[in-house]
Coordinates of C-alpha atoms in Angstrom, one line a residue:
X176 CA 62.3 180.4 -7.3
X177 CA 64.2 178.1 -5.0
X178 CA 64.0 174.7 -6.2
X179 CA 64.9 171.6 -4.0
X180 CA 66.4 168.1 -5.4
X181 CA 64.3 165.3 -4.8
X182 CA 66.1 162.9 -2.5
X183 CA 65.6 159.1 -1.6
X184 CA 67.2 156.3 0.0
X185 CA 67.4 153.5 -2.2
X186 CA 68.0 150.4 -0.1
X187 CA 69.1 147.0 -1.8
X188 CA 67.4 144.4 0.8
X189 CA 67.9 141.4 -0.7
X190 CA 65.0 139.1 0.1
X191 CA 64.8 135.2 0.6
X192 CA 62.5 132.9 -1.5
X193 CA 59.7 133.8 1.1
X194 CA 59.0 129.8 1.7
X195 CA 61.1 128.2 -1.0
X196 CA 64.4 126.3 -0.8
X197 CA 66.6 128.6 -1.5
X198 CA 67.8 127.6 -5.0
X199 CA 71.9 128.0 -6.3
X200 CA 70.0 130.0 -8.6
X201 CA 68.6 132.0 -6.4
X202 CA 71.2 132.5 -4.1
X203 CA 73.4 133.6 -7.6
X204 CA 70.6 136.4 -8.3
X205 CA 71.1 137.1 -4.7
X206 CA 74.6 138.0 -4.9
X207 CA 74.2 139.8 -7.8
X208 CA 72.0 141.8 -7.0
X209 CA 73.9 142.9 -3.8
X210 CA 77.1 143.4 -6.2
X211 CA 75.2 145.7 -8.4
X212 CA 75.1 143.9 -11.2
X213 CA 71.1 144.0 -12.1
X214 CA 70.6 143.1 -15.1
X215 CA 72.2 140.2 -15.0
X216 CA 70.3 139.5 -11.5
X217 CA 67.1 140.4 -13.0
X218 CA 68.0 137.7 -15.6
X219 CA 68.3 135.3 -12.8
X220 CA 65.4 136.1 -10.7
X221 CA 63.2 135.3 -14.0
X222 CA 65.0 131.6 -14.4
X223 CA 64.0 131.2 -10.9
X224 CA 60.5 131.7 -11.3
X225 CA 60.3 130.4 -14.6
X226 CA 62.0 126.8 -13.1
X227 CA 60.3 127.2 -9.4
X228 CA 57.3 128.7 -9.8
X229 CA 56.2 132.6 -9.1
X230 CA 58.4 133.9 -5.4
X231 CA 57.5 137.1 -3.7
X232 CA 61.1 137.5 -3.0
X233 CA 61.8 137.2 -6.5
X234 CA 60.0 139.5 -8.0
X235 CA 60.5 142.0 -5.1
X236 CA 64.1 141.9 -5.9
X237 CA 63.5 142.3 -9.9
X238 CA 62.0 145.1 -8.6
X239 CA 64.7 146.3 -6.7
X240 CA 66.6 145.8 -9.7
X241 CA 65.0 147.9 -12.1
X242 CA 64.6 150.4 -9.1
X243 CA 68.3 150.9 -9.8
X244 CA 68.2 151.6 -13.4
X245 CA 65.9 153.7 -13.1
X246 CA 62.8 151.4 -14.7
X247 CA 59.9 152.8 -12.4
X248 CA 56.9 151.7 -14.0
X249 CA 58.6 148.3 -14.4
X250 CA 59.7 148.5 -11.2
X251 CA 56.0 149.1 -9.9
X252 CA 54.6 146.1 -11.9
X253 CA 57.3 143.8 -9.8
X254 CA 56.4 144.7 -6.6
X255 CA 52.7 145.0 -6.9
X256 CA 52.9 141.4 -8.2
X257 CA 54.9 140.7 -5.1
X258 CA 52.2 142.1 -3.3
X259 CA 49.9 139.5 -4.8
X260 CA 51.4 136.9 -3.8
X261 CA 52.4 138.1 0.0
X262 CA 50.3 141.1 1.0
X263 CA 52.0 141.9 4.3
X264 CA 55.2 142.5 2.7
X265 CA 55.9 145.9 4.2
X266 CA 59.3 145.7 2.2
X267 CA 57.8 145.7 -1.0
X268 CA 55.7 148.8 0.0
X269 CA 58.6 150.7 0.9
X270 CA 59.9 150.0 -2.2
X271 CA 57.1 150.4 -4.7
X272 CA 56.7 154.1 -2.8
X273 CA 60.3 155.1 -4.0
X274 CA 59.5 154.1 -7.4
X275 CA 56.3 155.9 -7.3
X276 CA 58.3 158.9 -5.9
X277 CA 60.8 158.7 -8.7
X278 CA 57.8 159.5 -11.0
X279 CA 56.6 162.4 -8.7
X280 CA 53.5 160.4 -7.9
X281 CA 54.2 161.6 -4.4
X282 CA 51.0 161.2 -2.9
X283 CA 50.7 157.2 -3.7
X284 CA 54.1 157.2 -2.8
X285 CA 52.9 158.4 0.9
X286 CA 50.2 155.6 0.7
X287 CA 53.1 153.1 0.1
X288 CA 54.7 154.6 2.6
X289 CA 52.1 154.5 5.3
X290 CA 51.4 151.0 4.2
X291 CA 54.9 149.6 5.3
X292 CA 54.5 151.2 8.8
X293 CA 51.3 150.2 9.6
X294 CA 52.9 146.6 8.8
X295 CA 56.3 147.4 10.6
X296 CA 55.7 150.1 13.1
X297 CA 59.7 150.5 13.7
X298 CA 60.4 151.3 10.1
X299 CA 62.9 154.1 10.2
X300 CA 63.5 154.2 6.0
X301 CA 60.0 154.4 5.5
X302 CA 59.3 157.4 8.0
X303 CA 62.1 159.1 6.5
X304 CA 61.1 158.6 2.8
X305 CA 57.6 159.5 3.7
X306 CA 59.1 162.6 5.1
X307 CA 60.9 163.3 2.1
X308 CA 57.7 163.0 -0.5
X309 CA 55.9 165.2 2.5
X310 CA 58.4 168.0 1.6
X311 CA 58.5 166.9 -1.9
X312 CA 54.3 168.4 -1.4
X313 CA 55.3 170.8 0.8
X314 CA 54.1 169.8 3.4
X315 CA 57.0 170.9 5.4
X316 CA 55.8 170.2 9.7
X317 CA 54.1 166.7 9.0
X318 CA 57.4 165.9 6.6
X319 CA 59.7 167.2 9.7
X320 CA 57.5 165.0 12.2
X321 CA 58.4 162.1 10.1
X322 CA 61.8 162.9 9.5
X323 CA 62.1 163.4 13.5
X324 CA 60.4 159.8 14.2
X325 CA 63.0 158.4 11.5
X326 CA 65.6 160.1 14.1
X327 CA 63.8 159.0 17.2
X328 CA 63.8 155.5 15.6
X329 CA 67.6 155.7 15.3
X330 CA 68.0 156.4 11.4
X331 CA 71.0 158.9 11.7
X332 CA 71.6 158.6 8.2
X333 CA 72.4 162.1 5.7
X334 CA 69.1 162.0 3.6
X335 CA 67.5 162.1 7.5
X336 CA 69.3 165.2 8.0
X337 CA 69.2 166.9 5.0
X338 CA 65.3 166.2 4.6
X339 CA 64.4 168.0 8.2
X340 CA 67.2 171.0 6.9
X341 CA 64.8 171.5 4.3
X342 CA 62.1 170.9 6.0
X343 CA 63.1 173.5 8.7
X344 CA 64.3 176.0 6.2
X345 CA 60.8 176.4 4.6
X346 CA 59.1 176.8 8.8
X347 CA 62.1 179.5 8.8
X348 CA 64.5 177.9 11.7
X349 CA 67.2 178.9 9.7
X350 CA 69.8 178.0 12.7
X351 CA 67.9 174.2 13.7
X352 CA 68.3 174.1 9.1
X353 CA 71.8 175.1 9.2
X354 CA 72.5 172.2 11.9
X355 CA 71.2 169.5 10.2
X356 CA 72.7 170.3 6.8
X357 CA 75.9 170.7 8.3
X358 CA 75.3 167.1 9.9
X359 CA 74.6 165.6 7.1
X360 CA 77.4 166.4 5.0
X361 CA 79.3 165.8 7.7
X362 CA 77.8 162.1 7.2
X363 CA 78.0 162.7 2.8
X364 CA 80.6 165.1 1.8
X365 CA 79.9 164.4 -1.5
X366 CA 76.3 165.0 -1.6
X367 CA 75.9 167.6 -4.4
X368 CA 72.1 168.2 -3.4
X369 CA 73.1 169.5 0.2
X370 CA 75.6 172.3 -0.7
X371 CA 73.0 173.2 -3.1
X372 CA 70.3 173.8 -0.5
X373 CA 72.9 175.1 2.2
X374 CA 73.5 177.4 -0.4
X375 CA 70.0 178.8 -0.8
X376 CA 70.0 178.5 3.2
X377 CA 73.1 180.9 3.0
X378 CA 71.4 183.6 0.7
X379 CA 68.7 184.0 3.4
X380 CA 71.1 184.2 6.1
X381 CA 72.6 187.4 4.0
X382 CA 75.7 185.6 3.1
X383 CA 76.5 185.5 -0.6
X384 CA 79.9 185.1 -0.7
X385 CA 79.1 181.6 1.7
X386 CA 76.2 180.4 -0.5
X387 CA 78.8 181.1 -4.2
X388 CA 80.7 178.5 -2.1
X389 CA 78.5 176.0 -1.6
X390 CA 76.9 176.3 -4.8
X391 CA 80.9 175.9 -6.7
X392 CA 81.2 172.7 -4.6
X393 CA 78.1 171.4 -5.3
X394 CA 79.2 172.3 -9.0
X395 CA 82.3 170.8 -8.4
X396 CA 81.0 167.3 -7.2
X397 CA 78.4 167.1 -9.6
X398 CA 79.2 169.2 -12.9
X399 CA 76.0 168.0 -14.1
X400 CA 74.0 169.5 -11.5
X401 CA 71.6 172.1 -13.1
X402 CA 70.1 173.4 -10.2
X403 CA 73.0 174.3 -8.9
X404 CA 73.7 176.4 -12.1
X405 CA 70.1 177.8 -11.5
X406 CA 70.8 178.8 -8.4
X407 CA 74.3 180.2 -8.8
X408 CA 73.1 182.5 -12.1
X409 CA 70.3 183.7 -9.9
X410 CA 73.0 184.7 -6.9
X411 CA 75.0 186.4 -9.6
X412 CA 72.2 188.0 -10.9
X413 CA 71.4 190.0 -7.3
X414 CA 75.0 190.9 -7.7
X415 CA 74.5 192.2 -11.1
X416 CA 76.5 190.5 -12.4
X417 CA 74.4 189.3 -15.4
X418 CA 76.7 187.8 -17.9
X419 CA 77.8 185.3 -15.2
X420 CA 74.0 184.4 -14.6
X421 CA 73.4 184.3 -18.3
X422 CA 76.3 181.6 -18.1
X423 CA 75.2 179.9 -15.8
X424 CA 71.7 179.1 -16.6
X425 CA 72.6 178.7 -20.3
X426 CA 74.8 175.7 -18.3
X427 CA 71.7 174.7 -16.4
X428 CA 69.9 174.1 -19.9
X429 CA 72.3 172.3 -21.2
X430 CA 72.7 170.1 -18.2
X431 CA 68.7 170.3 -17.8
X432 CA 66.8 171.0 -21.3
X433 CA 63.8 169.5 -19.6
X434 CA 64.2 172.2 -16.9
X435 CA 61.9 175.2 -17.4
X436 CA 63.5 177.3 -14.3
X437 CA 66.7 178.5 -16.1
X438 CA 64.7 179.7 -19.3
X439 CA 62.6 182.1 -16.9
X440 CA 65.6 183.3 -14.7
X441 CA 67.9 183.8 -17.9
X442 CA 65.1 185.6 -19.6
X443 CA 65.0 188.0 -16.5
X444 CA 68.7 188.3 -16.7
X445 CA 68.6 189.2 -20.6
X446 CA 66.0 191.6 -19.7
X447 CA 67.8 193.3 -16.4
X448 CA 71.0 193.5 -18.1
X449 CA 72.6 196.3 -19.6
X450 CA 71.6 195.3 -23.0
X451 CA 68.1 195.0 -22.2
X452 CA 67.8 191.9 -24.8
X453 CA 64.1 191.9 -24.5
X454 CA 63.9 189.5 -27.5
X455 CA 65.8 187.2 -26.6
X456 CA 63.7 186.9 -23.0
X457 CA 60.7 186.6 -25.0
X458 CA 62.1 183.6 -26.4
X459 CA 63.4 182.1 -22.8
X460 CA 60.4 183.0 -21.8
X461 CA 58.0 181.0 -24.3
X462 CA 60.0 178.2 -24.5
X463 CA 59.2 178.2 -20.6
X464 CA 55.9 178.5 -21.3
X465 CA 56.3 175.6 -23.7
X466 CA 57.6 173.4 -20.9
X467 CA 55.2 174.2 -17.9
X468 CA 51.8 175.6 -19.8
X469 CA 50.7 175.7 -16.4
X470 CA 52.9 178.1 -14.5
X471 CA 51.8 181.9 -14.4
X472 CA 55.6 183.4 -14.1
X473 CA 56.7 183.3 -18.0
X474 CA 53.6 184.4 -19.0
X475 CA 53.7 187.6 -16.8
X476 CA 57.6 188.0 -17.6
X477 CA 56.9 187.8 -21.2
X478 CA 54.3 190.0 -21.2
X479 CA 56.4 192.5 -19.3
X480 CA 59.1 191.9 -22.5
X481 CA 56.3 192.5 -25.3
X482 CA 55.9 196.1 -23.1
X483 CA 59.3 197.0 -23.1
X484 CA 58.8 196.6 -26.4
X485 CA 55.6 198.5 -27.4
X486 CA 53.5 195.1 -27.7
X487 CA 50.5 196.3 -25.5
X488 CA 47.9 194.5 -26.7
X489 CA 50.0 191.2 -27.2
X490 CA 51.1 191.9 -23.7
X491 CA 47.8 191.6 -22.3
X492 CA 47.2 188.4 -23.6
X493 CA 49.8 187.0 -21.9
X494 CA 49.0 189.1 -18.7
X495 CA 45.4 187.8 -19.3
X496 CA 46.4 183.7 -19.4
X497 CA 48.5 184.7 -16.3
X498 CA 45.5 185.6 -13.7
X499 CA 43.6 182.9 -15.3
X500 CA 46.3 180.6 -14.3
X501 CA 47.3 182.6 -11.0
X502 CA 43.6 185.1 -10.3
X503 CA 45.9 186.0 -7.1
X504 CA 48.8 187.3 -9.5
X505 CA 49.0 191.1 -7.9
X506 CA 51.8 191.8 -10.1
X507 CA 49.8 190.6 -13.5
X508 CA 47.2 192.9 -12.6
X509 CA 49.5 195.7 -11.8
X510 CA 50.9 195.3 -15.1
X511 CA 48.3 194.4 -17.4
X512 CA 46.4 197.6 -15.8
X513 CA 49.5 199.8 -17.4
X514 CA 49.4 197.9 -20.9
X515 CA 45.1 199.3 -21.0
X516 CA 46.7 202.7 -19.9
X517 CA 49.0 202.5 -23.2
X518 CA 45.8 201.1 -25.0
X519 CA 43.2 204.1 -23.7
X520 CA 41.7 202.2 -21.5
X521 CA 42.0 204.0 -18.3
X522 CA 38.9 203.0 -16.3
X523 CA 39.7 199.0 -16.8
X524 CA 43.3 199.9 -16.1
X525 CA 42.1 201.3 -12.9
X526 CA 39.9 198.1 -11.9
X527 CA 43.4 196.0 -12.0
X528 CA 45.2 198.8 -10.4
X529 CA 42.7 198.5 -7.6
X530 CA 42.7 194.6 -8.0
X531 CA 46.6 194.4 -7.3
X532 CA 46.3 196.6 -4.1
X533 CA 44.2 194.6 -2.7
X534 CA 46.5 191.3 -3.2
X535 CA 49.2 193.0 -2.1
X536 CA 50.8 195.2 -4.3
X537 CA 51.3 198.6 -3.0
X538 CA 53.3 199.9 -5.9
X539 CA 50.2 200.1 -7.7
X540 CA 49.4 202.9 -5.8
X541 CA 51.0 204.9 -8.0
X542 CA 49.5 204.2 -11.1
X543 CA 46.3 204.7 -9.1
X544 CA 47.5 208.4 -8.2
X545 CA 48.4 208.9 -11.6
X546 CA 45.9 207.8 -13.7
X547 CA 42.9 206.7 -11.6
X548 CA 41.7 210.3 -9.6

């Protein structure tokens, strides 16, 4: 699993009254705003339009507002009423899109997005944050063409390149990645996120002792970085060292308990350690399974736990919901086909044998040898 941290540019653009004199008031909400003080701007902005009547600007920048503490639906409201009142308002686009991509809604984000440069063909932030949401889908050579128009537009800015490193990572130009990420924190030192996917970029170079590092300063600037944790248990895990990992993603957690990565990957350390603790994996794994119901992974890797431990029926049923969620899981197939062998049921065991062959898997070739002639 390589996860990525979702980055945006958050720009505070304060806007005029759009038409209005500009009010003391108004020009005080202003000034807050751009001091960071937002709530007490927000307060402001609503005075205004309570005592001069509804402004596009001011509810654009009680959007921006909330944007900043993190009040995305709120935020949303704001600016589609802005909207409203001023429909080419390619600012207020941009803006609603971050918010929307805050909540993961990455594909109405895009829309935004688009919206705000079909209105201002120049804009650089919008390109780039369109770029970012493209990764954010995976969508890696239409995010990089945005992220490259950004450039081309003059936005040199870090989240520019540390969006096409990713971006280029995922294509495999390792070397064009490793430029950009070393641009941009050469721009953002302090940018936790970008160590953290150097790092990754590092591991698939085949230098480990160069990603520990850039995971520790990623750590180091951001102690509450959990996929940084994630990451770092999983590199200590390929170096065996497995109580380190166990660390680390038991750090993740606690960082993270909305995170369902570090349950898998500290299940599969508990398992691949020397104590083989397949009971505790079970429980990493299901409260995985608890958190993303949807993903295939804990339900194979718990399945392969209730093996280990004699459980062959129960393991089917989780190797079962697996290829329902996943019917191109070779491994799940592979494995549920040597639970049926435990259970006598050799001629359905050779069906998935077969099954995961044919996706892939040519270590179930001997289980066909074995049990399937």
């Amino acid at each position: 699993m390589k996860p990525f941290i979702i980055t945006l540019c958050f720009l505070c653009a304060c806007i005029p009254s759009q038409g209005q004199t500009d009010s003391k008031l108004y020009k005080n909400a202003q000034f807050l705003l751009a001091k960071g003080k937002f709530k007490q701007s927000i307060r402001n902005f609503k005075k205004v339009i309570k005592n001069e009547g509804d402004s596009p600007g001011a509810y654009f920048n009680i959007g921006q507002g909330k944007l900043h503490l993190k009040n995305y639906e709120s935020a949303i409201v704001d600016f589609t009423t802005a909207l409203e009142l001023r429909p080419k308002f390619p600012e207020a686009y941009y803006q609603r899109g971050l918010a929307k991509a805050r909540l993961k809604n990455f594909e109405n984000a895009i829309e935004d997005f688009s919206e705000a440069i079909t209105l201002k063909s120049d804009y650089s932030e919008a390109y780039s944050s369109r770029g970012t949401a493209k990764n954010d889908l995976k969508n890696y050579e239409k995010a990089l063409d945005d992220l490259n128009k950004a450039f081309q537009l003059g936005l040199r800015s870090d989240l520019v390149f540390g969006g096409r490193g990713r971006s280029k990572f995922h294509l495999g130009d390792y070397e064009g990645a490793m430029d950009d990420y070393n641009q941009a924190l050469s721009i953002n030192p302090n940018h936790a996120p970008f160590y953290c996917n150097r790092g990754l970029l590092k591991e698939s170079l085949k230098n480990p002792s160069g990603a520990l590092s850039d995971y520790n300063r990623a750590i180091k600037i951001d102690p509450k970085h959990a996929i940084s944790y994630t990451n770092r248990g999983n590199l200590r895990s390929k170096q065996n060292d497995f109580r380190s990992a166990i660390k680390d993603h038991t750090k993740a957690i606690k960082v993270d308990p909305s995170y369902p990565i570090p349950y898998i990957n500290r299940g599969v350390a508990r398992v691949r350690s020397n104590r083989k603790d397949y009971k505790g994996s079970i429980k990493d794994f299901t409260k995985a399974i608890q958190m993303a119901p949807n993903m295939a992974l804990p339900y194979n890797n718990r399945g392969l736990s209730k093996y280990n431990l004699g459980y062959f029926r129960e393991s089917m049923d989780d190797f079962d919901k697996a290829i329902e969620l996943d019917p191109n899981y070779a491994f799940s197939y592979r494995n549920r086909g040597k639970s049926r062998i435990e259970l006598k049921q050799n001629s359905q065991a050779c069906i998935d044998f077969k099954r995961a062959i044919q996706l892939g898997d040519s270590d179930a070739n001997e289980f066909i040898e074995k049990h399937c002639n």
